[in-house]
GROMACS .gro file of C-alpha atoms in nm:
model
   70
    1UNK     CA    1  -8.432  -0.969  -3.820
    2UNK     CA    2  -8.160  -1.067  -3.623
    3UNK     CA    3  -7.919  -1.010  -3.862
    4UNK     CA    4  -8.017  -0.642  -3.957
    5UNK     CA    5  -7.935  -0.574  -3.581
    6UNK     CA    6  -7.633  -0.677  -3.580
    7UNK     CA    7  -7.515  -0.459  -3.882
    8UNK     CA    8  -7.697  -0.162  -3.737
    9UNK     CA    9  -7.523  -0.242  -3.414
   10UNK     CA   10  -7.170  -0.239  -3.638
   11UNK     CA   11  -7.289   0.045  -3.794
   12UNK     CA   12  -7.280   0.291  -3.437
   13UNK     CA   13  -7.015   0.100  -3.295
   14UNK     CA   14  -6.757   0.430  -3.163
   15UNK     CA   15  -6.443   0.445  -3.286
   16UNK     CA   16  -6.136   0.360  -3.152
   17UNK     CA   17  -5.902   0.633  -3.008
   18UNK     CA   18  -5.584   0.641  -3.167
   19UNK     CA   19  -5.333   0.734  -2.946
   20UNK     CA   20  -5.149   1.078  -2.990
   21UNK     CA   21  -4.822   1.095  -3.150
   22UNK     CA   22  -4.555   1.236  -2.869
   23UNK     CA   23  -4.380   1.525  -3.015
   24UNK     CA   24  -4.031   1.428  -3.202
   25UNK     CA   25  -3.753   1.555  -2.942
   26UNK     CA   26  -3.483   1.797  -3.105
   27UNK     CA   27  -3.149   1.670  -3.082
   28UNK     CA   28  -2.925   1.870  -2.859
   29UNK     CA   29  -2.576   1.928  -3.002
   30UNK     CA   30  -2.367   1.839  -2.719
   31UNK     CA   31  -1.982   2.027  -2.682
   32UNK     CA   32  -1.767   1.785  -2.800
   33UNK     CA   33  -1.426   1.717  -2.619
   34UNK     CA   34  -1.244   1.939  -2.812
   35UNK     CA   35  -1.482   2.210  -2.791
   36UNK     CA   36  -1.513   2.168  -2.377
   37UNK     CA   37  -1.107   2.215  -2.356
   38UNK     CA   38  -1.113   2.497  -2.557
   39UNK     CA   39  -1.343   2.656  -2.333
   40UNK     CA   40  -1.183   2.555  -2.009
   41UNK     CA   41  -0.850   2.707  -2.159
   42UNK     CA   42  -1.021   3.008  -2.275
   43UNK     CA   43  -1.199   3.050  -1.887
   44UNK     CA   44  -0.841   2.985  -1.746
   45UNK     CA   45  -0.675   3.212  -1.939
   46UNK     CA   46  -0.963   3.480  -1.887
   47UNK     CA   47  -0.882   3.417  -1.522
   48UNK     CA   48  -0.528   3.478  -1.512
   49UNK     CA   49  -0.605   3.846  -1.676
   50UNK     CA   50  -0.826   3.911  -1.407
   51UNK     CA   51  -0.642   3.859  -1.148
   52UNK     CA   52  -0.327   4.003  -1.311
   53UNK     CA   53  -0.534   4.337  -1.361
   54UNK     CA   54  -0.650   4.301  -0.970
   55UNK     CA   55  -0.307   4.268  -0.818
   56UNK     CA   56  -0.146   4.541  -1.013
   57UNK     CA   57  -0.440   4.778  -0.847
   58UNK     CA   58  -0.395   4.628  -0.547
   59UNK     CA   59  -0.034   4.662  -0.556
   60UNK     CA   60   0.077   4.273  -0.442
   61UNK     CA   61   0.386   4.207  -0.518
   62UNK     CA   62   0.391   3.930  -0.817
   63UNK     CA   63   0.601   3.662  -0.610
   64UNK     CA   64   0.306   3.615  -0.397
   65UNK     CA   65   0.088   3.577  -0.677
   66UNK     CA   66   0.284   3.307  -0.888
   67UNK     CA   67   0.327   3.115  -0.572
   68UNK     CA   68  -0.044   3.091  -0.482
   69UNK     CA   69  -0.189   3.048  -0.865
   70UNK     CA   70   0.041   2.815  -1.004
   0.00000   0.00000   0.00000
């Protein structure tokens, strides 16, 4: 008798959780070095249009302007 308990007791025994699997990150694709230069060059040059377009509206004389953005 005892023994029949014990398998019906293994019989209901609840199952272990298994724990959930965390969701695989995607890898972010970083700038390289070369990448980040050519983008600072690209902003700098960008830049210097700009401000060449706003002192020719604003009539400044270009000394002035290769003194302060060099």
């Amino acid at each position: 008798m005892a023994n029949s308990i014990g398998q019906r007791l293994r019989a209901t025994r609840k199952k272990q959780r298994v724990p959930k699997k965390t969701p695989t990150r995607r890898k972010v694709q970083h700038p390289t070095r070369r990448d980040a230069e050519r983008l600072l060059q690209k902003a700098a040059e960008e830049t210097q249009e700009i401000m060449k377009t706003e002192l020719e509206s604003e009539r400044i004389p270009a000394e002035i302007w290769g003194l302060r953005f060099r």
